[in-house]
Tab-separated table of C-alpha atoms in Angstrom:
chain	number	residue	atom	x	y	z
A	1	MET	CA	0.000	0.000	0.000
A	2	THR	CA	1.405	3.368	-0.957
A	3	THR	CA	1.837	6.090	1.604
A	4	LYS	CA	-0.781	8.170	-0.148
A	5	SER	CA	-3.457	5.472	-0.224
A	6	LEU	CA	-2.732	4.625	3.419
A	7	LEU	CA	-3.186	8.277	4.365
A	8	ILE	CA	-6.499	8.413	2.484
A	9	LYS	CA	-7.704	5.316	4.335
A	10	GLN	CA	-6.648	6.723	7.680
A	11	ILE	CA	-8.385	10.035	7.077
A	12	SER	CA	-11.440	8.194	5.777
A	13	ALA	CA	-11.582	6.107	8.946
A	14	ILE	CA	-11.514	9.235	11.102
A	15	LEU	CA	-14.160	10.902	8.939
A	16	VAL	CA	-16.416	7.852	9.119
A	17	VAL	CA	-16.301	7.969	12.925
A	18	VAL	CA	-17.122	11.681	12.949
A	19	ILE	CA	-19.935	11.298	10.403
A	20	VAL	CA	-21.500	8.303	12.181
A	21	PHE	CA	-21.529	10.085	15.539
A	22	PHE	CA	-22.759	13.313	13.968
A	23	ALA	CA	-25.596	11.506	12.186
A	24	PHE	CA	-26.557	9.695	15.373
A	25	ASN	CA	-26.545	12.840	17.503
A	26	TYR	CA	-28.400	14.803	14.838
A	27	SER	CA	-31.102	12.124	14.750
A	28	VAL	CA	-31.418	12.196	18.537
A	29	TYR	CA	-31.571	15.997	18.381
A	30	MET	CA	-34.398	15.960	15.831
A	31	LEU	CA	-36.325	13.149	17.518
A	32	VAL	CA	-35.882	14.181	21.155
A	33	THR	CA	-33.616	17.112	22.142
A	34	ASN	CA	-35.348	19.613	19.887
A	35	ARG	CA	-38.621	18.846	21.682
A	36	LEU	CA	-37.429	19.345	25.254
A	37	GLY	CA	-38.562	22.912	25.816
A	38	ASN	CA	-41.354	24.559	27.718
A	39	ASN	CA	-44.514	26.063	26.288
A	40	PHE	CA	-43.214	29.607	26.303
A	41	SER	CA	-39.596	29.339	25.193
A	42	ASP	CA	-37.207	26.817	23.675
A	43	THR	CA	-35.257	26.443	26.917
A	44	SER	CA	-35.551	23.401	29.163
A	45	GLN	CA	-36.396	25.674	32.097
A	46	ALA	CA	-39.451	24.358	33.951
A	47	LYS	CA	-42.012	26.939	32.888
A	48	MET	CA	-45.516	25.515	32.890
A	49	VAL	CA	-47.233	28.875	32.643
A	50	ASP	CA	-46.286	32.417	31.672
A	51	VAL	CA	-46.769	33.853	35.179
A	52	GLU	CA	-46.181	37.430	34.062
A	53	LYS	CA	-49.434	37.314	32.077
A	54	TYR	CA	-51.409	36.728	35.278
A	55	LEU	CA	-49.925	39.113	37.836
A	56	PRO	CA	-52.645	40.741	39.987
A	57	HIS	CA	-53.116	44.521	40.084
A	58	ASN	CA	-51.417	44.943	36.728
A	59	PRO	CA	-53.787	46.522	34.161
A	60	GLU	CA	-52.096	44.575	31.377
A	61	SER	CA	-52.641	41.179	33.004
A	62	ASP	CA	-54.961	38.678	31.372
A	63	LEU	CA	-57.249	38.274	34.409
A	64	VAL	CA	-61.021	38.304	34.847
A	65	ARG	CA	-62.090	41.477	36.656
A	66	ILE	CA	-65.493	41.959	38.264
A	67	ASP	CA	-67.037	44.506	40.622
A	68	SER	CA	-66.392	42.386	43.711
A	69	SER	CA	-68.530	42.929	46.805
A	70	LEU	CA	-65.766	41.408	48.959
A	71	LYS	CA	-62.634	43.395	49.726
A	72	LEU	CA	-60.175	42.042	52.292
A	73	ASN	CA	-57.561	44.316	53.842
A	74	ASP	CA	-55.867	42.398	56.622
A	75	ASN	CA	-55.241	38.786	57.667
A	76	LEU	CA	-55.012	37.958	53.983
A	77	PRO	CA	-54.775	34.199	53.394
A	78	VAL	CA	-51.759	33.218	51.295
A	79	LEU	CA	-53.021	31.722	48.023
A	80	ASP	CA	-51.093	29.161	46.029
A	81	GLY	CA	-51.915	26.544	43.447
A	82	ALA	CA	-51.409	24.476	40.346
A	83	ALA	CA	-50.087	26.014	37.136
A	84	ALA	CA	-53.387	25.371	35.378
A	85	LEU	CA	-55.273	27.292	38.088
A	86	LEU	CA	-52.946	30.293	38.286
A	87	PRO	CA	-55.317	32.470	36.181
A	88	VAL	CA	-58.120	31.665	38.637
A	89	TYR	CA	-56.488	32.346	41.979
A	90	ALA	CA	-54.535	35.311	40.603
A	91	ALA	CA	-57.937	36.749	39.624
A	92	PHE	CA	-59.190	36.165	43.191
A	93	VAL	CA	-56.224	38.154	44.496
A	94	ASP	CA	-56.788	40.863	41.906
A	95	ASN	CA	-60.500	41.254	42.756
A	96	VAL	CA	-60.406	40.859	46.543
A	97	TYR	CA	-56.927	41.761	47.863
A	98	PRO	CA	-55.493	45.276	48.112
A	99	LYS	CA	-52.639	46.514	45.932
A	100	GLY	CA	-49.284	45.740	47.461
A	101	SER	CA	-50.344	42.298	48.696
A	102	VAL	CA	-48.301	40.602	45.981
A	103	THR	CA	-44.578	41.228	46.403
A	104	PHE	CA	-41.385	40.050	44.756
A	105	GLU	CA	-37.936	39.300	46.134
A	106	SER	CA	-36.143	41.995	44.194
A	107	GLY	CA	-39.097	44.366	44.116
A	108	ASN	CA	-40.022	43.482	40.561
A	109	PHE	CA	-41.294	40.310	38.978
A	110	SER	CA	-38.676	38.091	37.379
A	111	ASP	CA	-38.929	34.677	35.774
A	112	ASP	CA	-35.201	34.154	35.467
A	113	ASN	CA	-34.977	31.493	38.127
A	114	PHE	CA	-35.664	27.839	37.394
A	115	TYR	CA	-39.297	27.701	38.511
A	116	GLY	CA	-40.107	30.949	36.768
A	117	GLU	CA	-41.193	33.183	39.628
A	118	ASN	CA	-39.682	35.255	42.429
A	119	PHE	CA	-42.604	35.852	44.794
A	120	ALA	CA	-41.347	37.142	48.135
A	121	THR	CA	-41.966	35.013	51.218
A	122	ASP	CA	-44.401	37.640	52.573
A	123	SER	CA	-46.357	37.804	49.283
A	124	LYS	CA	-50.026	36.817	49.646
A	125	MET	CA	-49.870	35.107	46.282
A	126	GLN	CA	-47.412	32.313	45.600
A	127	TYR	CA	-46.888	29.950	42.703
A	128	LYS	CA	-45.410	26.652	43.783
A	129	ASN	CA	-47.457	24.417	41.489
A	130	THR	CA	-49.027	21.181	42.722
A	131	VAL	CA	-46.139	19.112	44.091
A	132	ARG	CA	-44.463	21.884	46.122
A	133	GLY	CA	-47.873	23.456	46.839
A	134	TYR	CA	-49.212	20.410	48.683
A	135	LYS	CA	-46.090	20.370	50.819
A	136	ALA	CA	-46.514	24.098	51.534
A	137	ILE	CA	-50.135	23.742	52.649
A	138	VAL	CA	-49.234	20.915	55.035
A	139	ASP	CA	-46.173	22.771	56.328
A	140	GLY	CA	-48.284	25.882	56.905
A	141	THR	CA	-46.554	28.331	54.557
A	142	THR	CA	-49.672	28.562	52.354
A	143	ASP	CA	-53.230	29.124	53.603
A	144	ILE	CA	-55.349	28.074	50.613
A	145	LEU	CA	-54.152	25.831	47.794
A	146	PHE	CA	-56.051	25.579	44.504
A	147	CYS	CA	-55.443	22.159	43.010
A	148	ALA	CA	-56.895	18.984	41.606
A	149	ALA	CA	-57.450	16.016	43.934
A	150	PRO	CA	-54.305	14.931	45.794
A	151	SER	CA	-52.258	11.823	45.115
A	152	ALA	CA	-52.170	8.984	47.663
A	153	GLU	CA	-48.666	10.141	48.661
A	154	GLN	CA	-49.884	13.688	49.313
A	155	VAL	CA	-52.748	12.416	51.481
A	156	GLN	CA	-50.230	10.287	53.358
A	157	TYR	CA	-47.820	13.227	53.764
A	158	ALA	CA	-50.572	15.218	55.501
A	159	LYS	CA	-51.449	12.237	57.682
A	160	ASP	CA	-47.806	11.631	58.613
A	161	ASN	CA	-47.547	15.247	59.743
A	162	GLY	CA	-50.767	15.054	61.758
A	163	VAL	CA	-52.476	17.595	59.505
A	164	GLU	CA	-56.118	17.396	58.521
A	165	LEU	CA	-56.921	19.098	55.223
A	166	GLU	CA	-60.318	20.425	54.130
A	167	TYR	CA	-61.160	20.064	50.433
A	168	VAL	CA	-63.840	22.415	49.086
A	169	PRO	CA	-64.781	21.801	45.412
A	170	VAL	CA	-64.898	25.178	43.660
A	171	GLY	CA	-64.958	24.309	39.946
A	172	LYS	CA	-65.034	21.577	37.335
A	173	GLU	CA	-62.780	20.684	34.470
A	174	ALA	CA	-62.379	17.961	31.857
A	175	PHE	CA	-59.448	15.592	32.060
A	176	VAL	CA	-58.312	15.333	28.452
A	177	PHE	CA	-56.010	13.294	26.232
A	178	PHE	CA	-54.125	14.854	23.365
A	179	VAL	CA	-51.875	13.978	20.428
A	180	ASN	CA	-49.955	15.797	17.716
A	181	LYS	CA	-52.308	17.539	15.271
A	182	ASN	CA	-50.982	15.354	12.422
A	183	ASN	CA	-51.925	12.134	14.203
A	184	PRO	CA	-54.975	10.832	12.270
A	185	VAL	CA	-56.648	9.508	15.424
A	186	ASP	CA	-59.396	11.834	16.736
A	187	ASN	CA	-61.227	9.593	19.173
A	188	LEU	CA	-60.381	6.818	21.610
A	189	THR	CA	-62.438	4.874	24.098
A	190	ALA	CA	-61.517	4.914	27.773
A	191	ASP	CA	-60.682	1.220	27.526
A	192	GLU	CA	-58.327	1.838	24.583
A	193	ILE	CA	-56.491	4.520	26.539
A	194	ARG	CA	-56.080	2.238	29.540
A	195	LYS	CA	-54.671	-0.458	27.235
A	196	ILE	CA	-52.275	2.090	25.707
A	197	TYR	CA	-50.963	3.127	29.122
A	198	SER	CA	-50.735	-0.467	30.320
A	199	CYS	CA	-48.690	-1.086	27.132
A	200	GLU	CA	-51.105	-3.731	25.862
A	201	TYR	CA	-51.482	-1.624	22.715
A	202	LYS	CA	-48.088	-0.588	21.389
A	203	ASN	CA	-48.853	0.607	17.864
A	204	TRP	CA	-51.323	3.257	16.731
A	205	LYS	CA	-52.664	0.922	14.014
A	206	GLU	CA	-54.185	-1.202	16.817
A	207	VAL	CA	-56.574	1.676	17.512
A	208	GLY	CA	-57.177	2.596	13.872
A	209	GLY	CA	-54.235	4.961	13.438
A	210	ALA	CA	-50.945	5.079	11.588
A	211	ASN	CA	-48.338	2.323	11.734
A	212	ARG	CA	-46.258	4.023	14.417
A	213	THR	CA	-45.151	3.052	17.896
A	214	ILE	CA	-47.259	4.587	20.666
A	215	ASN	CA	-45.375	6.675	23.215
A	216	PRO	CA	-47.661	7.016	26.254
A	217	VAL	CA	-46.302	10.036	28.134
A	218	SER	CA	-46.790	10.373	31.873
A	219	ARG	CA	-46.261	13.339	34.192
A	220	LEU	CA	-44.382	14.022	37.352
A	221	GLU	CA	-45.741	11.838	40.174
A	222	GLY	CA	-47.795	14.021	42.494
A	223	SER	CA	-48.802	16.537	39.800
A	224	GLY	CA	-52.546	17.138	39.492
A	225	SER	CA	-52.832	15.568	36.059
A	226	GLN	CA	-50.808	12.486	37.044
A	227	SER	CA	-53.041	11.984	40.092
A	228	ALA	CA	-56.080	12.306	37.811
A	229	MET	CA	-54.526	9.769	35.424
A	230	ASN	CA	-53.896	7.340	38.275
A	231	ALA	CA	-57.587	7.604	39.162
A	232	PHE	CA	-58.563	7.186	35.486
A	233	MET	CA	-56.535	3.965	35.220
A	234	GLY	CA	-58.448	2.437	38.140
A	235	GLU	CA	-57.474	-1.218	38.504
A	236	ALA	CA	-55.375	-1.171	35.298
A	237	GLU	CA	-51.649	-0.892	35.898
A	238	PHE	CA	-49.211	1.312	34.001
A	239	GLY	CA	-47.013	-0.778	31.708
A	240	ILE	CA	-43.285	-0.359	31.182
A	241	LYS	CA	-42.735	1.051	27.719
A	242	SER	CA	-39.673	0.438	25.582
A	243	PRO	CA	-37.048	3.210	25.870
A	244	LEU	CA	-37.304	3.540	22.078
A	245	ALA	CA	-40.999	4.429	22.374
A	246	ILE	CA	-39.868	8.000	23.035
A	247	THR	CA	-39.211	8.280	19.294
A	248	GLY	CA	-42.761	7.118	18.485
A	249	ALA	CA	-45.996	9.081	18.224
A	250	SER	CA	-47.015	10.283	21.663
A	251	ILE	CA	-50.214	10.594	23.614
A	252	GLY	CA	-50.403	12.818	26.691
A	253	PHE	CA	-52.975	13.988	29.211
A	254	SER	CA	-53.811	17.266	30.863
A	255	PHE	CA	-56.748	19.464	31.842
A	256	ARG	CA	-58.786	21.127	29.116
A	257	TYR	CA	-58.377	24.777	30.054
A	258	TYR	CA	-54.646	24.420	30.646
A	259	MET	CA	-54.320	23.215	27.053
A	260	ASP	CA	-56.960	25.396	25.474
A	261	GLY	CA	-56.697	28.608	27.442
A	262	VAL	CA	-53.247	28.786	29.051
A	263	VAL	CA	-50.907	27.083	26.587
A	264	GLU	CA	-52.920	27.353	23.350
A	265	ASN	CA	-50.515	25.291	21.273
A	266	GLU	CA	-52.037	24.789	17.824
A	267	ASP	CA	-49.816	21.822	17.005
A	268	VAL	CA	-51.613	19.486	19.390
A	269	LYS	CA	-55.254	18.419	19.443
A	270	MET	CA	-57.499	17.079	22.166
A	271	LEU	CA	-59.108	13.695	21.535
A	272	SER	CA	-62.746	12.855	21.881
A	273	LEU	CA	-63.293	10.257	24.578
A	274	ASN	CA	-65.938	7.599	23.896
A	275	GLY	CA	-67.035	9.835	20.993
A	276	VAL	CA	-67.497	12.991	23.101
A	277	TYR	CA	-65.254	16.021	22.544
A	278	PRO	CA	-64.106	17.840	25.738
A	279	SER	CA	-65.879	21.124	24.995
A	280	LYS	CA	-67.066	23.445	27.742
A	281	GLU	CA	-70.661	22.575	26.802
A	282	ASN	CA	-70.005	18.835	27.162
A	283	ILE	CA	-68.545	19.411	30.636
A	284	GLU	CA	-71.502	21.524	31.675
A	285	ASN	CA	-74.050	18.958	30.481
A	286	ASN	CA	-71.968	16.105	31.953
A	287	THR	CA	-71.699	14.182	28.683
A	288	TYR	CA	-67.888	14.202	28.643
A	289	PRO	CA	-66.927	11.044	30.553
A	290	VAL	CA	-64.027	12.278	32.728
A	291	ILE	CA	-64.793	15.443	34.627
A	292	ALA	CA	-62.589	16.373	37.560
A	293	GLN	CA	-63.308	18.832	40.317
A	294	PHE	CA	-60.718	21.242	41.542
A	295	TYR	CA	-60.521	22.346	45.115
A	296	ALA	CA	-59.723	25.106	47.554
A	297	ILE	CA	-57.672	23.224	50.152
A	298	TYR	CA	-56.797	24.479	53.614
A	299	ARG	CA	-55.676	23.120	56.948
A	300	ALA	CA	-58.608	22.334	59.235
A	301	ASP	CA	-56.695	23.899	62.155
A	302	ASN	CA	-55.950	27.156	60.305
A	303	GLU	CA	-57.510	29.928	62.393
A	304	ASN	CA	-57.376	32.692	59.792
A	305	GLU	CA	-60.991	33.957	59.878
A	306	ASN	CA	-60.758	35.174	56.279
A	307	ILE	CA	-60.355	31.655	54.870
A	308	PRO	CA	-64.081	30.765	55.189
A	309	VAL	CA	-64.998	34.316	54.134
A	310	LEU	CA	-62.965	34.030	50.927
A	311	ILE	CA	-64.187	30.499	50.169
A	312	ASP	CA	-67.815	31.561	50.664
A	313	TRP	CA	-67.169	34.355	48.158
A	314	ILE	CA	-65.549	31.904	45.705
A	315	LEU	CA	-68.670	29.725	45.924
A	316	SER	CA	-70.946	32.758	45.487
A	317	ASP	CA	-72.119	33.953	42.104
A	318	GLU	CA	-69.269	36.465	41.970
A	319	GLY	CA	-66.512	33.926	42.618
A	320	GLN	CA	-68.105	31.405	40.288
A	321	LYS	CA	-68.318	34.074	37.587
A	322	VAL	CA	-64.551	34.598	37.898
A	323	ILE	CA	-64.054	30.841	37.466
A	324	GLU	CA	-66.428	30.652	34.534
A	325	ASP	CA	-65.145	33.752	32.744
A	326	THR	CA	-61.575	32.500	33.141
A	327	GLY	CA	-62.568	29.434	31.145
A	328	TYR	CA	-63.395	26.758	33.692
A	329	VAL	CA	-66.807	25.379	34.585
A	330	ARG	CA	-68.610	26.560	37.715
A	331	ILE	CA	-69.323	24.023	40.453
A	332	ASN	CA	-72.698	25.535	41.359
B	1	MET	CA	0.803	9.059	8.743
B	2	LYS	CA	2.543	6.669	11.073
B	3	THR	CA	0.358	4.028	12.647
B	4	LYS	CA	1.062	5.347	16.130
B	5	THR	CA	0.136	8.889	15.124
B	6	PHE	CA	-3.014	7.627	13.401
B	7	ASN	CA	-4.019	5.621	16.481
B	8	ILE	CA	-3.619	8.647	18.732
B	9	ILE	CA	-5.713	10.855	16.433
B	10	PHE	CA	-8.319	8.172	15.753
B	11	PHE	CA	-8.904	7.269	19.393
B	12	THR	CA	-8.863	10.908	20.480
B	13	VAL	CA	-11.561	11.726	17.925
B	14	LEU	CA	-13.497	8.614	18.944
B	15	ALA	CA	-13.265	9.538	22.620
B	16	LEU	CA	-14.431	13.090	21.927
B	17	CYS	CA	-17.401	11.765	19.967
B	18	VAL	CA	-18.328	9.362	22.762
B	19	VAL	CA	-18.027	12.093	25.406
B	20	PHE	CA	-20.180	14.429	23.320
B	21	THR	CA	-22.817	11.727	22.818
B	22	VAL	CA	-22.897	10.829	26.516
B	23	ALA	CA	-23.215	14.525	27.424
B	24	HIS	CA	-26.044	14.815	24.893
B	25	PHE	CA	-27.860	11.880	26.534
B	26	ILE	CA	-27.349	13.262	30.046
B	27	TYR	CA	-28.754	16.617	28.926
B	28	ASP	CA	-31.760	14.898	27.330
B	29	ILE	CA	-32.530	12.793	30.404
B	30	ASN	CA	-32.438	15.842	32.677
B	31	ALA	CA	-34.307	18.132	30.298
B	32	TYR	CA	-36.999	15.483	29.732
B	33	LYS	CA	-37.875	15.591	33.438
B	34	HIS	CA	-38.695	19.302	33.240
B	35	CYS	CA	-40.005	19.722	29.711
B	36	SER	CA	-43.614	20.344	28.800
B	37	ILE	CA	-45.478	17.327	27.452
B	38	ILE	CA	-47.538	19.616	25.270
B	39	TYR	CA	-44.426	21.164	23.722
B	40	PHE	CA	-42.834	17.722	23.365
B	41	ILE	CA	-45.832	16.330	21.495
B	42	ALA	CA	-46.389	19.506	19.464
B	43	LYS	CA	-42.883	19.249	17.983
B	44	GLU	CA	-43.242	15.577	17.093
B	45	LEU	CA	-42.064	14.642	13.596
B	46	TRP	CA	-44.768	13.304	11.267
C-alpha cells in the first residue's frame, strides 16, 4: 500500500467515525432534544405557565375582573396553586386583595430562576405548582391551595404530619387526552387509553391509526394531572414502555383549560373520549366522561378567619363568575 | 501518517465523539424531566 493510499484510508476512517456520531446525535436531536422545551420558550427551564401574564393589580394582566362585593384588607390568606389554576387564583387576588399584597424578592417580577417566579416570602400570592404546593399547605406556609385532587402520597404526607386538610370543590374541568395535530386519530375509548398506558397496545394501528409506535407520556408523580390519570386507570396498571418508544408518536394527558386557554398550542389536538369532545358545553351537560373537580384546600386547624370568608365568596355567584369567565366550569 | 500517530488521532476523535454523545444523553434525560409534554408532542415529527 502506498503512503498516499494509506493516508487516504486513515483520514477516511476518522471521517467515518465523525460522520457516524454526527448523524446519530443529529437524529437524537431531531427526535428528542429539539422537543425538550417549555410552552413559552425553547429552553428546558421548567415553565408551565407564563406567570407574568397573570400578575394581579397589573392593568395589562390577562385576568377576569369583576365589581367584587368582597374586599379584604388584613389577615389575607396566602393563596397558592397548580399552574393550570394560576389564572383563577390570581384573579381572586386581583379582585379581593389590596394593591401591594403581591410582592417580589427583588421588588419586581422576574422569571429568570428555574421555577419561573420570584414571589417574596411575605407575598399573599405564591406559585409553587401542585407538588411543592401540597407540601406548603401541610407545612403551613400557604393558607389556601387551589389544586386537583391529591395523590395517595400527598394524602399520606398530611397524615404523617398530623395535619387534617379540608377540600372544598370550587370548579369543574375535563381531564383530556391529546396527540400531535398530524396524528390521524381523533377519538379513543376509555378502555383503549387504559390499554395504551398499560402497554397492551403498542402501535397506533391497533386503535385505527398510523403504523407508528405509541409513546404514552406520563407526568411528574404528584402533579394534578398524574393523580387524575392514576384515578382514570383504576385497577389497570401502568405498563413499562420500551425506551425507544420516546421516538414514536405520543399521547399525553392534561386538563382542558390548561391546554386550550393557558398554553394554546395549535400543534396538538385534544381527543374525543368515547365519541365525546371535551368542549365546555359537554362538561356543563356532563356528557364528557371524565370530569374532575378542583378544590380550595386548607388546613382544618388554620384559624385565619378570612379563609371561610374568601371560600364563601368563591362559591358565590361572583366567585363562580370569575371561574367561569376565566374558562373553567362553575361548580354551582 | 505513522500508525502510532493515526491511532492517537483516531482514538482521540473517537473519545471526543463518545463524550459528546454521553453529554447529549445526560442533557436529554435531565431536560426530559422538566419539559412540557404539550411542547414535546407539538414538535413531534410526522
